[in-house]
Amino acid sequence: MNISEQALLFTSAGEQLPAIIARPQAMLCAGHQASAGGDNACPPGTADGHPAEAIADDRVGKERASCGVLIIVGGPQYRVGSHRQFLLLSRRLASAGYPAMRFDHRGMGDASGSMRSFEDLSADIAAAIEALQRNCPTVQRIVLWGLCDAASAALLYVQTSHDPRIAGLVLLNPWVRSEVSLAQTHIKHYYGQRLLQGEFWRKLLSGRMEVMKSLRTLFDNALLARRSRAPGNAPEKRSFQERMAEGWRQFPGELLLILSGQDYTAKEFLEFAGSDPAWAGLANASKVRRVDIADADHTFSARAQRAQVEDATLSWLGGLKGVVETNRQPPRDLSREHADE
């Protein structure tokens, strides 16, 4: 399927945010044509040089055109993504018939405003959804796609907004890090591996290792790892991890969870989700499809790993239900929050 790309600006809390929409060229998106000066404009009929994917069934094409994918950018990076990951993903999705938009949130990339935490992106996500639907009127359902803290931001958005347009979430190596979770991950995965490495023993036997310093670090991590299990340690304020779990649990749509086998963030997520009461049973819920890519690093930097992510996303999108329920309450207006910042 031929694709085109359009560059645009939209507003969130008074700031200008740039975005690129990749879409099937046949779609009539608010009467716009692809911008000739767009961000790395892709020639019609290709997706980064690969043959365009044909969609023989017009009904299937219309269903895909009704489902837009919003790629949320984590920090610190911008809408192209590490090793052009977001750019290539959006083109692959558009080639398969799904409109896809990637954008810079406030304070990141070419967007104006002050840089903000992933915990404070909900207003920008809401504004981006409005911009996508305004420019692509066929889009009724939205899938949020996020890597690392952008995956966390997606969960925080559904927890805050209860947005009925969100039909699905694609979460890659979600970020749940705290001092405690990092210590638990190091205890379980790092120290055991070090004992099996020849370099560790060579440094130890040659006297090049600061043994007391290493033991002190191990002891400190062990104390931190036990902290979450100790009674009376409930925080006064709800953590972002608890809010993520609430968003996951209450979300009525479907989730695709993609995890890297060679990534401490992914290991930390599994460790946290398997031990924290708020996360009990969430990763194994029937609405969750999990894909493990054993040799992948945090950003799926190899071409084969990137292709696996794209294939998994498209396969999952093909089975997504998520029909829009018109009788549900509209989402909270988050675009007006922080307007005075």
Short mmCIF file of C-alpha atoms in Angstrom, two decimals:
data_model
loop_
_atom_site.label_atom_id
_atom_site.label_comp_id
_atom_site.label_asym_id
_atom_site.label_seq_id
_atom_site.Cartn_x
_atom_site.Cartn_y
_atom_site.Cartn_z
CA MET A 1 0.00 0.00 0.00
CA ASN A 2 1.30 3.45 -0.93
CA ILE A 3 1.97 5.76 2.00
CA SER A 4 2.40 9.48 2.54
CA GLU A 5 3.65 11.60 5.43
CA GLN A 6 2.42 14.91 6.77
CA ALA A 7 4.18 17.29 9.14
CA LEU A 8 2.04 19.36 11.48
CA LEU A 9 2.05 21.46 14.63
CA PHE A 10 -0.53 21.20 17.39
CA THR A 11 -0.96 22.93 20.73
CA SER A 12 -0.79 21.56 24.26
CA ALA A 13 -1.13 23.93 27.23
CA GLY A 14 -0.16 26.87 25.02
CA GLU A 15 3.00 25.23 23.64
CA GLN A 16 3.70 24.12 20.05
CA LEU A 17 4.31 20.40 19.52
CA PRO A 18 5.53 19.00 16.16
CA ALA A 19 4.28 15.70 14.78
CA ILE A 20 4.53 13.49 11.71
CA ILE A 21 1.57 11.43 10.50
CA ALA A 22 2.26 8.45 8.24
CA ARG A 23 -0.83 7.08 6.57
CA PRO A 24 -2.05 5.06 3.61
CA GLN A 25 -1.91 7.43 0.66
CA ALA A 26 -5.48 6.59 -0.33
CA MET A 27 -6.82 8.00 2.95
CA LEU A 28 -8.45 11.41 2.86
CA CYS A 29 -7.11 12.99 6.03
CA ALA A 30 -8.76 16.39 6.42
CA GLY A 31 -7.92 17.12 2.77
CA HIS A 32 -4.18 17.33 3.46
CA GLN A 33 -1.45 16.08 1.17
CA ALA A 34 1.90 14.82 2.44
CA SER A 35 4.23 17.70 3.16
CA ALA A 36 6.98 17.96 0.56
CA GLY A 37 9.28 19.23 3.26
CA GLY A 38 8.27 16.61 5.80
CA ASP A 39 10.55 14.78 8.16
CA ASN A 40 12.51 12.38 5.93
CA ALA A 41 9.62 12.15 3.47
CA CYS A 42 9.08 8.61 2.22
CA PRO A 43 8.45 8.05 -1.51
CA PRO A 44 4.93 6.85 -2.36
CA GLY A 45 4.67 3.11 -2.66
CA THR A 46 7.45 2.28 -0.24
CA ALA A 47 8.06 1.94 3.46
CA ASP A 48 11.73 2.82 3.86
CA GLY A 49 12.57 1.11 0.61
CA HIS A 50 10.54 -2.04 1.23
CA PRO A 51 7.73 -3.10 -1.13
CA ALA A 52 4.33 -1.72 -0.20
CA GLU A 53 1.91 -4.15 1.41
CA ALA A 54 -1.28 -4.76 -0.55
CA ILE A 55 -4.70 -4.94 1.14
CA ALA A 56 -7.07 -6.79 -1.16
CA ASP A 57 -10.17 -6.59 1.05
CA ASP A 58 -11.62 -3.07 1.10
CA ARG A 59 -13.46 -3.85 4.35
CA VAL A 60 -10.16 -4.74 6.02
CA GLY A 61 -8.64 -1.53 4.71
CA LYS A 62 -11.45 0.55 6.22
CA GLU A 63 -11.15 -1.23 9.57
CA ARG A 64 -7.42 -0.53 9.69
CA ALA A 65 -7.93 3.09 8.67
CA SER A 66 -10.25 3.48 11.66
CA CYS A 67 -7.48 2.48 14.09
CA GLY A 68 -4.70 5.01 14.59
CA VAL A 69 -1.45 4.29 16.41
CA LEU A 70 0.00 7.08 18.55
CA ILE A 71 3.70 6.56 19.20
CA ILE A 72 4.65 8.18 22.50
CA VAL A 73 8.25 9.32 22.81
CA GLY A 74 10.14 8.60 26.01
CA GLY A 75 13.03 10.67 27.22
CA PRO A 76 15.45 11.90 26.43
CA GLN A 77 14.87 11.52 22.67
CA TYR A 78 12.55 12.83 19.99
CA ARG A 79 10.06 11.69 17.37
CA VAL A 80 12.51 9.85 15.08
CA GLY A 81 13.46 7.45 17.88
CA SER A 82 16.67 5.57 18.61
CA HIS A 83 18.20 4.27 15.35
CA ARG A 84 15.13 5.72 13.52
CA GLN A 85 12.90 3.20 15.27
CA PHE A 86 9.75 5.34 15.48
CA LEU A 87 10.10 6.67 11.95
CA LEU A 88 10.47 3.16 10.49
CA LEU A 89 7.69 1.73 12.66
CA SER A 90 5.22 4.43 11.60
CA ARG A 91 5.97 3.80 7.93
CA ARG A 92 5.56 0.05 8.34
CA LEU A 93 2.21 0.57 10.08
CA ALA A 94 1.00 2.97 7.39
CA SER A 95 2.09 0.55 4.69
CA ALA A 96 -0.17 -2.05 6.33
CA GLY A 97 -3.09 0.40 6.42
CA TYR A 98 -2.84 1.89 9.94
CA PRO A 99 -2.41 5.67 10.32
CA ALA A 100 0.45 6.35 12.76
CA MET A 101 1.56 9.55 14.43
CA ARG A 102 4.76 10.31 16.32
CA PHE A 103 5.32 13.59 18.14
CA ASP A 104 7.60 15.54 20.44
CA HIS A 105 6.07 16.30 23.81
CA ARG A 106 6.69 19.58 25.60
CA GLY A 107 10.33 20.32 26.28
CA MET A 108 11.58 17.52 23.99
CA GLY A 109 12.97 17.60 20.46
CA ASP A 110 11.55 20.55 18.52
CA ALA A 111 8.63 21.18 20.89
CA SER A 112 8.44 24.35 22.94
CA GLY A 113 7.95 24.44 26.69
CA SER A 114 9.84 23.04 29.65
CA MET A 115 11.04 19.47 29.80
CA ARG A 116 8.79 17.26 31.92
CA SER A 117 8.73 13.83 33.50
CA PHE A 118 6.97 10.86 31.92
CA GLU A 119 4.58 11.13 34.88
CA ASP A 120 3.34 14.45 33.48
CA LEU A 121 2.62 13.66 29.82
CA SER A 122 -1.12 12.99 29.94
CA ALA A 123 -2.12 16.45 28.70
CA ASP A 124 0.25 16.17 25.74
CA ILE A 125 -1.03 12.68 24.90
CA ALA A 126 -4.62 13.95 24.97
CA ALA A 127 -3.73 16.84 22.67
CA ALA A 128 -1.90 14.47 20.31
CA ILE A 129 -4.94 12.19 20.07
CA GLU A 130 -7.10 15.18 19.17
CA ALA A 131 -4.58 16.24 16.51
CA LEU A 132 -4.47 12.75 15.00
CA GLN A 133 -8.26 12.49 14.79
CA ARG A 134 -8.58 16.04 13.48
CA ASN A 135 -6.18 15.29 10.62
CA CYS A 136 -7.42 11.74 10.05
CA PRO A 137 -11.21 11.77 10.47
CA THR A 138 -11.47 8.03 9.74
CA VAL A 139 -9.65 7.26 13.00
CA GLN A 140 -12.08 6.25 15.75
CA ARG A 141 -9.95 3.90 17.83
CA ILE A 142 -6.51 4.70 19.21
CA VAL A 143 -3.65 2.42 20.18
CA LEU A 144 -0.94 3.93 22.40
CA TRP A 145 2.55 2.56 21.65
CA GLY A 146 5.38 3.26 24.08
CA LEU A 147 8.88 2.06 24.97
CA CYS A 148 10.35 2.30 28.48
CA ASP A 149 9.01 5.37 30.32
CA ALA A 150 6.72 6.10 27.35
CA ALA A 151 5.01 2.77 28.11
CA SER A 152 4.64 3.95 31.69
CA ALA A 153 3.21 7.26 30.44
CA ALA A 154 0.63 5.35 28.37
CA LEU A 155 -0.57 3.46 31.45
CA LEU A 156 -0.69 6.66 33.48
CA TYR A 157 -2.77 8.27 30.73
CA VAL A 158 -5.46 5.58 30.76
CA GLN A 159 -5.41 5.58 34.57
CA THR A 160 -6.03 9.33 34.61
CA SER A 161 -8.30 9.88 31.62
CA HIS A 162 -10.47 6.73 31.24
CA ASP A 163 -10.42 7.66 27.54
CA PRO A 164 -12.95 5.43 25.69
CA ARG A 165 -11.14 5.93 22.38
CA ILE A 166 -8.15 3.90 23.58
CA ALA A 167 -8.65 0.38 22.23
CA GLY A 168 -5.22 -1.02 23.04
CA LEU A 169 -1.77 -0.46 24.52
CA VAL A 170 1.56 -1.68 23.17
CA LEU A 171 4.05 -1.61 26.04
CA LEU A 172 7.74 -2.34 25.49
CA ASN A 173 10.05 -2.79 28.50
CA PRO A 174 7.90 -0.64 30.84
CA TRP A 175 9.78 1.52 33.33
CA VAL A 176 9.00 0.77 36.99
CA ARG A 177 12.36 1.65 38.53
CA SER A 178 12.82 2.58 42.15
CA GLU A 179 15.76 2.11 44.50
CA VAL A 180 14.11 -1.03 45.84
CA SER A 181 13.25 -2.59 42.47
CA LEU A 182 16.72 -1.87 41.09
CA ALA A 183 18.32 -3.49 44.14
CA GLN A 184 16.11 -6.57 43.78
CA THR A 185 17.04 -6.89 40.12
CA HIS A 186 20.76 -6.58 40.86
CA ILE A 187 20.55 -9.21 43.60
CA LYS A 188 18.75 -11.68 41.36
CA HIS A 189 20.37 -11.10 37.98
CA TYR A 190 23.63 -9.16 38.25
CA TYR A 191 25.56 -10.72 41.13
CA GLY A 192 24.80 -14.30 40.12
CA GLN A 193 26.04 -13.66 36.60
CA ARG A 194 29.21 -11.99 37.87
CA LEU A 195 30.17 -15.10 39.84
CA LEU A 196 30.13 -17.08 36.59
CA GLN A 197 32.36 -14.65 34.70
CA GLY A 198 36.08 -15.36 34.39
CA GLU A 199 36.86 -11.64 34.43
CA PHE A 200 35.38 -11.37 37.94
CA TRP A 201 37.66 -14.09 39.32
CA ARG A 202 40.74 -12.73 37.53
CA LYS A 203 40.17 -9.29 39.07
CA LEU A 204 39.52 -10.83 42.48
CA LEU A 205 42.62 -13.06 42.49
CA SER A 206 44.87 -10.34 41.07
CA GLY A 207 43.88 -7.93 43.83
CA ARG A 208 42.43 -5.41 41.37
CA MET A 209 38.97 -5.61 42.96
CA GLU A 210 38.00 -3.49 45.95
CA VAL A 211 36.50 -6.38 47.90
CA MET A 212 35.21 -4.38 50.86
CA LYS A 213 33.58 -1.80 48.59
CA SER A 214 31.89 -4.54 46.56
CA LEU A 215 30.66 -6.30 49.71
CA ARG A 216 29.32 -3.02 51.07
CA THR A 217 27.42 -2.43 47.81
CA LEU A 218 26.01 -5.96 47.96
CA PHE A 219 24.95 -5.45 51.59
CA ASP A 220 23.29 -2.11 50.79
CA ASN A 221 21.40 -3.65 47.88
CA ALA A 222 20.26 -6.54 50.07
CA LEU A 223 18.86 -4.10 52.63
CA LEU A 224 17.05 -2.15 49.93
CA ALA A 225 15.67 -5.34 48.39
CA ARG A 226 14.14 -6.29 51.76
CA ARG A 227 12.66 -2.84 52.36
CA SER A 228 9.55 -3.41 50.24
CA ARG A 229 8.73 -6.57 52.19
CA ALA A 230 9.03 -4.95 55.61
CA PRO A 231 5.79 -3.95 57.40
CA GLY A 232 5.00 -0.30 57.92
CA ASN A 233 6.77 0.91 54.79
CA ALA A 234 3.71 2.08 52.87
CA PRO A 235 4.45 5.49 51.28
CA GLU A 236 2.23 8.44 52.10
CA LYS A 237 1.83 9.29 48.40
CA ARG A 238 0.82 6.77 45.76
CA SER A 239 3.78 5.85 43.60
CA PHE A 240 3.71 6.02 39.83
CA GLN A 241 4.12 2.22 39.81
CA GLU A 242 0.86 1.84 41.76
CA ARG A 243 -0.90 4.21 39.38
CA MET A 244 0.45 2.24 36.41
CA ALA A 245 -0.93 -0.96 37.93
CA GLU A 246 -4.31 0.69 38.44
CA GLY A 247 -4.35 1.84 34.82
CA TRP A 248 -3.45 -1.67 33.66
CA ARG A 249 -6.08 -3.31 35.85
CA GLN A 250 -8.97 -0.97 34.99
CA PHE A 251 -8.20 -0.70 31.27
CA PRO A 252 -10.99 -2.48 29.33
CA GLY A 253 -9.00 -2.89 26.11
CA GLU A 254 -6.20 -5.22 25.11
CA LEU A 255 -2.47 -5.03 25.81
CA LEU A 256 0.61 -6.20 23.95
CA LEU A 257 3.63 -6.57 26.23
CA ILE A 258 7.00 -6.86 24.43
CA LEU A 259 10.06 -7.62 26.56
CA SER A 260 13.77 -7.72 25.71
CA GLY A 261 15.77 -10.67 26.97
CA GLN A 262 18.99 -8.66 27.35
CA ASP A 263 17.64 -5.65 29.20
CA TYR A 264 17.70 -4.86 32.92
CA THR A 265 14.63 -2.62 32.58
CA ALA A 266 12.62 -5.60 31.31
CA LYS A 267 14.01 -7.87 34.05
CA GLU A 268 13.22 -5.21 36.63
CA PHE A 269 9.65 -4.97 35.35
CA LEU A 270 9.14 -8.74 35.61
CA GLU A 271 10.67 -8.80 39.09
CA PHE A 272 8.50 -5.89 40.25
CA ALA A 273 5.28 -7.17 38.66
CA GLY A 274 5.89 -10.58 40.19
CA SER A 275 6.44 -9.35 43.73
CA ASP A 276 4.39 -6.18 44.25
CA PRO A 277 0.81 -6.83 45.48
CA ALA A 278 -0.64 -4.08 43.28
CA TRP A 279 0.58 -5.95 40.19
CA ALA A 280 -0.64 -9.41 41.20
CA GLY A 281 -1.93 -11.30 38.16
CA LEU A 282 -1.77 -8.35 35.77
CA ALA A 283 0.92 -9.65 33.41
CA ASN A 284 -0.93 -12.96 33.05
CA ALA A 285 -4.40 -11.51 32.46
CA SER A 286 -6.35 -12.81 29.47
CA LYS A 287 -6.31 -9.37 27.81
CA VAL A 288 -2.49 -9.42 27.67
CA ARG A 289 -0.42 -10.90 24.86
CA ARG A 290 3.25 -11.21 25.78
CA VAL A 291 6.11 -11.42 23.30
CA ASP A 292 9.67 -12.10 24.48
CA ILE A 293 12.58 -11.31 22.17
CA ALA A 294 15.43 -13.22 23.77
CA ASP A 295 18.43 -11.54 22.13
CA ALA A 296 17.06 -7.99 22.12
CA ASP A 297 18.60 -5.04 23.93
CA HIS A 298 16.57 -2.23 25.48
CA THR A 299 15.74 -0.40 22.23
CA PHE A 300 15.70 -3.43 19.87
CA SER A 301 18.60 -1.86 18.00
CA ALA A 302 19.37 -4.72 15.59
CA ARG A 303 17.42 -4.81 12.34
CA ALA A 304 16.09 -8.31 13.03
CA GLN A 305 14.89 -7.28 16.50
CA ARG A 306 13.21 -4.17 15.12
CA ALA A 307 11.45 -6.31 12.51
CA GLN A 308 10.22 -8.66 15.24
CA VAL A 309 8.72 -5.72 17.11
CA GLU A 310 7.00 -4.45 13.96
CA ASP A 311 5.70 -7.94 13.10
CA ALA A 312 4.41 -8.50 16.63
CA THR A 313 2.67 -5.12 16.64
CA LEU A 314 0.98 -5.74 13.28
CA SER A 315 -0.07 -9.28 14.21
CA TRP A 316 -1.62 -8.03 17.45
CA LEU A 317 -3.34 -5.10 15.71
CA GLY A 318 -4.92 -7.54 13.27
CA GLY A 319 -6.75 -9.28 16.11
CA LEU A 320 -7.66 -6.17 18.09
CA LYS A 321 -11.32 -5.86 19.01
CA GLY A 322 -11.85 -2.53 20.78
CA VAL A 323 -14.95 -1.30 18.96
CA VAL A 324 -15.71 2.30 19.94
CA GLU A 325 -18.53 2.56 22.47
CA THR A 326 -20.36 5.77 21.70
CA ASN A 327 -22.43 5.68 24.88
CA ARG A 328 -19.45 5.93 27.21
CA GLN A 329 -18.53 9.14 28.96
CA PRO A 330 -15.99 11.34 27.13
CA PRO A 331 -12.44 11.45 28.51
CA ARG A 332 -11.38 14.08 30.98
CA ASP A 333 -10.13 17.26 29.32
CA LEU A 334 -6.44 16.99 30.14
CA SER A 335 -5.34 19.44 27.48
CA ARG A 336 -6.24 22.38 29.76
CA GLU A 337 -4.26 21.10 32.71
CA HIS A 338 -0.97 22.87 33.40
CA ALA A 339 -2.14 25.71 31.12
CA ASP A 340 -0.44 28.21 33.38
CA GLU A 341 2.97 26.54 33.13
#
